[in-house]
XYZ file of N, CA, C and O in Angstrom:
552
model
N -126.693 -125.041 160.486
C -125.554 -125.382 161.426
C -125.913 -126.597 162.169
O -125.028 -127.233 162.757
N -127.270 -126.569 162.686
C -127.761 -127.746 163.524
C -129.276 -127.820 163.260
O -129.951 -126.968 162.764
N -129.671 -129.041 163.425
C -131.094 -129.407 163.231
C -131.966 -128.372 163.862
O -131.794 -128.189 165.185
N -132.807 -127.816 163.263
C -133.837 -126.884 163.931
C -133.126 -125.309 164.169
O -133.735 -124.403 164.789
N -131.908 -125.269 163.852
C -131.274 -124.097 164.040
C -131.781 -122.808 163.406
O -131.694 -121.647 163.934
N -132.434 -122.975 162.264
C -133.026 -121.744 161.583
C -134.231 -121.168 162.451
O -134.606 -119.933 162.255
N -134.780 -122.076 163.167
C -135.931 -121.467 164.088
C -135.313 -121.163 165.505
O -136.333 -120.817 166.409
N -134.053 -121.044 165.753
C -133.579 -120.638 167.019
C -132.938 -119.228 167.099
O -131.909 -118.991 166.299
N -133.259 -118.513 167.867
C -132.656 -117.263 168.007
C -131.314 -117.399 169.021
O -131.291 -118.054 169.735
N -130.583 -116.471 168.337
C -129.235 -116.424 169.014
C -129.323 -115.562 170.199
O -129.573 -114.339 170.220
N -128.930 -116.050 171.519
C -128.901 -115.160 172.571
C -127.558 -115.304 173.190
O -126.676 -115.906 172.844
N -127.423 -114.554 174.333
C -126.392 -114.702 175.205
C -126.045 -116.101 175.552
O -124.676 -116.609 175.701
N -126.868 -116.784 175.811
C -126.886 -118.122 176.361
C -126.402 -119.083 175.359
O -125.529 -119.932 175.645
N -126.679 -118.907 174.060
C -126.248 -119.877 173.064
C -125.224 -119.382 171.991
O -124.960 -120.028 171.052
N -124.898 -118.072 172.399
C -124.088 -117.189 171.457
C -122.589 -118.196 171.047
O -122.033 -118.222 169.993
N -121.997 -118.725 172.114
C -120.720 -119.488 172.130
C -121.056 -120.518 171.126
O -120.040 -120.879 170.159
N -121.844 -121.298 171.285
C -122.148 -122.357 170.484
C -122.459 -122.121 169.091
O -121.881 -122.665 167.981
N -123.319 -120.770 168.761
C -123.413 -120.544 167.432
C -122.088 -120.045 166.850
O -121.861 -120.389 165.646
N -121.237 -119.372 167.483
C -120.044 -118.922 166.882
C -119.060 -120.024 166.639
O -118.558 -120.145 165.493
N -118.968 -121.089 167.383
C -118.157 -122.314 167.288
C -118.772 -122.959 166.088
O -118.004 -123.426 165.159
N -120.074 -123.219 166.015
C -120.541 -123.812 164.727
C -120.383 -123.026 163.324
O -120.285 -123.708 162.463
N -120.448 -121.843 163.545
C -120.425 -121.063 162.227
C -119.024 -121.176 161.810
O -118.655 -121.135 160.669
N -118.022 -120.901 162.712
C -116.557 -120.941 162.428
C -116.245 -122.301 161.699
O -115.716 -122.565 160.730
N -116.749 -123.242 162.288
C -116.596 -124.570 161.667
C -117.071 -124.930 160.601
O -116.312 -125.465 159.608
N -118.435 -124.544 160.227
C -118.811 -124.480 158.992
C -118.076 -123.774 157.886
O -117.960 -124.356 156.772
N -117.684 -122.568 158.225
C -116.986 -121.639 157.230
C -115.705 -122.343 156.984
O -115.364 -122.195 155.795
N -115.001 -122.734 157.898
C -113.524 -123.400 157.572
C -113.729 -124.537 156.840
O -113.030 -124.739 155.870
N -114.844 -125.449 157.205
C -114.749 -126.920 156.639
C -115.241 -126.486 155.095
O -114.724 -127.223 154.010
N -116.316 -125.417 154.765
C -116.925 -125.377 153.527
C -115.956 -124.637 152.684
O -115.750 -124.882 151.541
N -114.938 -123.953 153.222
C -113.986 -123.182 152.569
C -112.870 -123.998 151.937
O -112.060 -123.628 151.122
N -112.541 -125.044 152.723
C -111.435 -125.981 152.175
C -111.813 -127.296 151.677
O -110.789 -128.152 151.584
N -113.080 -127.578 151.557
C -113.664 -128.899 151.196
C -112.835 -129.498 149.839
O -112.286 -130.549 149.675
N -112.773 -128.624 148.692
C -112.263 -128.863 147.472
C -110.713 -129.133 147.577
O -110.148 -130.155 147.081
N -110.077 -128.222 148.338
C -108.558 -128.310 148.462
C -108.251 -129.632 149.271
O -107.288 -130.431 149.022
N -109.069 -129.926 150.331
C -108.747 -131.166 151.176
C -109.019 -132.361 150.315
O -108.135 -133.383 150.337
N -110.128 -132.354 149.571
C -110.268 -133.628 148.703
C -109.153 -133.803 147.779
O -108.896 -134.808 147.345
N -108.740 -132.739 147.119
C -107.560 -132.836 146.243
C -106.411 -133.393 146.786
O -105.695 -134.194 146.197
N -105.900 -132.908 148.066
C -104.891 -133.398 148.736
C -105.030 -134.888 149.017
O -103.981 -135.503 148.787
N -106.132 -135.088 149.640
C -106.345 -136.691 149.765
C -106.291 -137.461 148.461
O -105.409 -138.598 148.339
N -106.679 -137.018 147.471
C -106.666 -137.807 146.132
C -105.218 -137.843 145.720
O -104.781 -139.014 145.254
N -104.598 -136.848 145.644
C -102.943 -136.685 145.435
C -102.166 -137.693 146.207
O -101.364 -138.379 145.888
N -102.528 -137.702 147.582
C -101.775 -138.504 148.542
C -101.945 -140.035 148.261
O -100.986 -140.751 148.216
N -103.368 -140.321 148.028
C -103.610 -141.646 147.566
C -103.117 -142.288 146.387
O -102.866 -143.362 146.013
N -102.740 -141.135 145.409
C -102.213 -141.688 144.221
C -100.646 -141.939 144.466
O -100.041 -142.843 143.861
N -99.903 -141.370 145.489
C -98.659 -141.640 145.663
C -98.483 -142.789 146.766
O -97.539 -143.593 146.657
N -99.315 -142.837 147.526
C -99.324 -143.876 149.036
C -100.435 -144.681 148.833
O -101.580 -144.186 148.941
N -100.319 -146.027 148.593
C -101.278 -146.882 148.778
C -102.214 -146.714 149.948
O -101.623 -146.879 151.146
N -103.626 -146.552 149.988
C -104.376 -146.222 151.083
C -104.183 -147.482 152.223
O -104.376 -147.318 153.376
N -104.094 -148.738 151.660
C -103.927 -149.863 152.547
C -102.742 -149.723 153.473
O -102.715 -150.308 154.643
N -101.635 -149.110 152.899
C -100.367 -148.904 153.719
C -100.709 -148.047 154.977
O -99.991 -148.039 155.975
N -101.528 -147.024 154.491
C -101.742 -145.812 155.591
C -102.492 -146.282 156.544
O -102.636 -145.732 157.927
N -103.597 -147.326 156.182
C -104.688 -147.718 157.374
C -104.189 -148.291 158.504
O -104.849 -148.270 159.372
N -102.913 -148.534 158.448
C -102.419 -149.275 159.771
C -102.080 -148.343 160.787
O -101.770 -148.611 161.879
N -101.983 -147.007 160.410
C -101.604 -145.958 161.370
C -102.720 -145.116 161.784
O -103.788 -144.985 161.071
N -102.652 -144.688 163.162
C -103.551 -143.633 163.640
C -103.094 -142.215 163.062
O -102.041 -142.253 162.707
N -103.914 -141.269 163.492
C -103.558 -140.085 162.890
C -102.282 -139.531 163.369
O -101.444 -138.967 162.732
N -101.968 -139.766 164.835
C -100.753 -139.246 165.504
C -99.457 -139.961 164.649
O -98.505 -139.495 164.510
N -99.604 -141.281 164.579
C -98.632 -142.197 163.994
C -98.106 -141.706 162.625
O -97.277 -141.694 162.155
N -99.223 -141.462 161.654
C -99.224 -141.105 160.318
C -98.568 -139.805 160.334
O -97.460 -139.396 159.560
N -98.869 -138.766 161.340
C -98.111 -137.466 161.290
C -96.601 -137.679 161.616
O -95.931 -136.959 161.092
N -96.291 -138.577 162.514
C -94.953 -138.818 162.779
C -94.232 -139.436 161.602
O -92.976 -139.075 161.340
N -94.784 -140.215 160.771
C -94.117 -140.873 159.670
C -94.035 -139.813 158.601
O -92.888 -139.822 157.935
N -94.913 -138.933 158.486
C -94.837 -138.004 157.372
C -93.941 -137.025 157.706
O -93.201 -136.364 156.987
N -94.186 -136.304 158.959
C -93.551 -135.011 159.398
C -92.355 -135.326 160.337
O -91.679 -134.332 160.627
N -92.330 -136.419 160.835
C -91.152 -136.637 161.789
C -91.740 -136.187 163.261
O -92.836 -135.909 163.432
N -90.687 -136.168 164.108
C -91.158 -135.739 165.512
C -90.829 -134.394 165.719
O -89.899 -133.889 165.524
N -91.613 -133.523 166.814
C -91.214 -132.205 167.041
C -90.307 -132.456 168.428
O -90.076 -131.451 168.991
N -90.209 -133.800 169.072
C -89.481 -133.743 170.250
C -87.973 -134.120 169.915
O -87.652 -135.095 169.153
N -87.051 -133.299 170.534
C -85.644 -133.475 170.313
C -84.989 -134.418 171.172
O -84.923 -133.985 172.397
N -84.353 -135.560 170.796
C -83.633 -136.376 171.511
C -82.185 -135.979 171.526
O -81.618 -136.229 170.444
N -81.812 -135.162 172.515
C -80.482 -134.488 172.513
C -79.295 -135.604 172.169
O -78.227 -135.202 171.597
N -79.278 -136.661 172.880
C -78.300 -137.831 172.748
C -78.296 -138.331 171.356
O -77.192 -138.508 170.555
N -79.517 -138.496 170.562
C -79.436 -138.879 169.231
C -78.880 -137.801 168.448
O -78.103 -138.023 167.577
N -79.071 -136.655 168.679
C -78.552 -135.330 167.889
C -76.978 -135.442 167.912
O -76.350 -135.464 167.143
N -76.420 -135.585 169.132
C -75.030 -135.627 169.404
C -74.416 -136.837 168.717
O -73.407 -136.641 168.051
N -75.117 -137.918 168.763
C -74.516 -139.246 168.212
C -74.542 -139.164 166.695
O -73.945 -139.904 166.165
N -75.416 -138.480 166.296
C -75.420 -138.278 164.580
C -75.010 -137.057 164.045
O -75.500 -136.383 163.111
N -73.944 -136.210 164.837
C -73.489 -135.021 164.336
C -72.044 -135.235 163.802
O -71.203 -136.150 164.447
N -71.688 -134.432 162.771
C -70.432 -134.839 162.151
C -69.744 -133.382 162.374
O -70.270 -132.278 162.404
N -68.368 -133.492 162.550
C -67.588 -132.477 162.885
C -66.497 -132.265 161.764
O -65.904 -133.065 161.310
N -66.294 -130.842 161.385
C -65.265 -130.655 160.302
C -64.506 -129.393 160.700
O -64.763 -128.727 161.692
N -63.429 -129.142 159.930
C -62.595 -127.960 160.214
C -61.759 -127.928 161.594
O -61.704 -126.849 162.247
N -61.627 -129.076 161.806
C -60.558 -129.242 163.161
C -61.519 -129.466 164.557
O -60.897 -129.503 165.526
N -62.884 -129.119 164.367
C -63.702 -129.420 165.536
C -63.878 -131.028 165.707
O -63.766 -131.746 164.844
N -64.183 -131.256 166.910
C -64.423 -132.723 167.393
C -65.210 -132.670 168.624
O -65.328 -131.648 169.165
N -65.649 -133.769 169.137
C -66.700 -133.936 170.266
C -66.114 -133.187 171.365
O -66.881 -132.643 172.233
N -64.835 -133.493 171.521
C -64.148 -133.045 172.862
C -63.683 -131.383 172.558
O -63.192 -131.055 173.707
N -63.837 -130.918 171.683
C -63.264 -129.436 171.475
C -64.113 -128.513 172.414
O -65.342 -128.666 172.357
N -63.276 -127.492 172.859
C -64.053 -126.519 173.834
C -65.163 -125.758 173.200
O -66.165 -125.754 174.021
N -65.120 -125.418 171.945
C -66.232 -124.644 171.440
C -67.414 -125.679 171.103
O -68.421 -125.277 171.443
N -67.255 -126.876 170.777
C -68.275 -127.926 170.684
C -68.895 -128.350 171.963
O -70.115 -128.382 172.394
N -68.148 -128.317 173.212
C -68.569 -128.527 174.300
C -69.409 -127.436 174.927
O -70.484 -127.687 175.421
N -69.031 -126.162 174.432
C -69.897 -124.961 174.861
C -71.202 -124.975 174.048
O -72.369 -124.619 174.615
N -71.224 -125.455 172.703
C -72.318 -125.608 172.008
C -73.170 -126.481 172.647
O -74.492 -126.161 172.934
N -72.734 -127.753 172.853
C -73.943 -128.754 173.389
C -74.404 -128.457 174.909
O -75.349 -128.681 175.185
N -73.481 -127.658 175.731
C -73.857 -127.176 176.822
C -75.047 -126.234 176.741
O -75.831 -126.358 177.700
N -74.900 -125.246 175.942
C -75.846 -124.367 175.540
C -77.168 -125.041 175.076
O -78.365 -124.848 175.593
N -77.045 -125.981 174.164
C -78.195 -126.803 173.730
C -78.968 -127.579 174.700
O -80.220 -127.581 174.776
N -78.124 -128.028 175.636
C -78.715 -128.689 176.976
C -79.654 -127.827 177.697
O -80.545 -128.350 178.218
N -79.186 -126.649 177.642
C -80.075 -125.657 178.692
C -81.373 -125.163 177.784
O -82.089 -124.716 178.461
N -81.427 -125.392 176.618
C -82.446 -124.859 175.917
C -83.677 -125.867 176.017
O -83.557 -127.060 176.434
N -84.960 -125.193 176.011
C -86.137 -126.009 176.158
C -86.397 -126.625 174.743
O -85.732 -126.304 173.632
N -87.422 -127.439 174.698
C -87.627 -128.399 173.373
C -87.946 -127.238 172.182
O -87.376 -127.377 171.087
N -88.704 -126.054 172.532
C -88.978 -125.043 171.554
C -87.702 -124.514 171.061
O -87.545 -124.283 169.651
N -86.744 -124.093 171.758
C -85.455 -123.577 171.476
C -84.644 -124.424 170.641
O -84.151 -124.036 169.607
N -84.703 -125.648 170.865
C -83.930 -126.732 170.216
C -84.604 -126.899 168.796
O -83.902 -126.850 167.718
N -85.921 -126.752 168.611
C -86.501 -126.873 167.332
C -86.236 -125.540 166.541
O -85.921 -125.698 165.330
N -86.036 -124.558 167.308
C -85.812 -123.313 166.380
C -84.370 -123.155 165.919
O -84.120 -122.763 164.823
N -83.436 -123.861 166.856
C -82.036 -123.823 166.419
C -81.990 -125.070 164.986
O -81.447 -124.607 164.122
N -82.612 -126.100 165.196
C -82.610 -127.046 164.132
C -83.303 -126.379 162.860
O -82.768 -126.519 161.807
N -84.377 -125.601 162.960
C -84.819 -124.829 161.920
C -83.801 -123.874 161.226
O -83.691 -123.990 160.019
N -83.143 -123.268 162.053
C -82.345 -122.108 161.649
C -81.112 -122.853 160.873
O -80.667 -122.450 159.742
N -80.629 -124.078 161.326
C -79.315 -124.646 160.727
C -79.728 -125.601 159.686
O -78.826 -125.807 158.884
N -80.841 -126.098 159.664
C -81.172 -127.342 158.620
C -82.205 -126.992 157.689
O -82.405 -127.482 156.718
N -83.185 -125.957 157.958
C -84.260 -125.558 157.222
C -85.501 -126.486 157.566
O -86.516 -126.326 156.990
N -85.366 -127.384 158.522
C -86.485 -128.156 159.074
C -86.920 -128.027 160.378
O -85.745 -127.956 161.285
N -87.954 -128.076 160.803
C -88.369 -127.823 162.226
C -88.662 -129.281 162.987
O -89.299 -129.240 164.116
N -88.382 -130.275 162.293
C -88.800 -131.559 162.908
C -87.680 -132.714 162.545
O -87.064 -132.453 161.667
N -87.755 -133.620 163.419
C -86.730 -134.763 163.310
C -87.313 -135.765 162.664
O -88.488 -136.210 162.865
N -86.691 -136.602 161.495
C -87.412 -137.491 160.980
C -87.849 -138.685 161.971
O -87.082 -138.849 163.058
N -88.839 -139.479 161.555
C -89.245 -140.537 162.335
C -88.221 -141.442 162.796
O -88.289 -141.856 163.941
N -87.228 -141.791 162.047
C -86.040 -142.688 162.419
C -85.018 -141.807 163.186
O -83.960 -142.471 163.461
N -85.230 -140.522 163.538
C -84.210 -139.825 164.177
C -83.088 -139.132 163.397
O -83.223 -139.071 162.297
N -82.248 -138.709 163.883
C -81.210 -137.805 163.374
C -80.551 -138.501 162.438
O -79.863 -137.896 161.438
N -80.259 -140.054 162.464
C -79.449 -140.791 161.574
C -80.100 -140.612 160.194
O -79.333 -140.864 159.053
N -81.482 -140.364 160.046
C -82.189 -140.172 158.775
C -82.481 -138.573 158.275
O -83.293 -138.245 157.474
N -81.675 -137.693 159.076
C -81.896 -136.338 158.604
C -81.359 -136.227 157.177
O -80.592 -136.648 156.785
N -82.056 -135.476 156.395
C -81.968 -135.386 154.868
C -81.696 -133.936 154.552
O -82.267 -132.920 155.285
N -80.901 -133.700 153.581
C -80.605 -132.505 153.079
C -81.296 -132.279 151.584
O -81.973 -133.297 151.230
N -81.060 -131.363 150.671
C -81.487 -131.369 149.508
C -81.204 -132.400 148.651
O -81.767 -132.770 147.461
N -79.951 -133.090 148.881
C -79.263 -134.024 148.006
C -79.315 -135.429 148.654
O -78.385 -136.114 148.500
N -80.226 -135.729 149.486
C -80.283 -137.147 150.137
C -79.924 -137.010 151.608
O -79.928 -135.905 152.220
N -79.589 -138.124 152.364
C -79.260 -138.352 153.606
C -78.150 -137.220 153.990
O -77.053 -137.174 153.297
N -78.246 -136.488 155.024
C -77.179 -135.653 155.381
C -77.078 -135.354 156.811
O -78.224 -134.986 157.517
N -76.048 -135.652 157.456
C -75.868 -135.527 159.131
C -75.850 -134.015 159.141
O -75.413 -133.145 158.563
N -76.227 -134.062 160.536
C -75.926 -132.614 161.090
C -74.413 -132.442 161.262
O -73.759 -133.118 161.661
N -73.967 -131.125 160.820
C -72.555 -130.905 160.709
C -72.233 -129.399 161.314
O -72.839 -128.457 161.275
N -71.280 -129.617 162.137
C -70.673 -128.344 162.809
C -69.120 -128.291 162.251
O -68.446 -129.062 162.316
């Protein structure tokens, strides 16, 4: 776990460090093969030169989208059907309620109605369903 560690007794003083190193070693050792396979598969699909321009946070945004909900973007890319429109009283109630939600509650609502808990990198205009681009619809 660390250089000279075999000759070091675990005491109350170093117990926290020992536990942290042990957990790290077990987690990393347990998923090395899976992680390597995931990286190999990812690199087969995406050229590593294209990915190298992103830092970890930017790459996460490109792959998974953002977890921050821009309410104006959501409203501007919502489609209404069945007699509903942006000025309809029920729709005004809906958006008023969503405005009062914190970001976690908005993400839960998004997960419930779309099956996804993140917004695409490009925003709600790029929201996708199982058959391609699909606007949020009420």
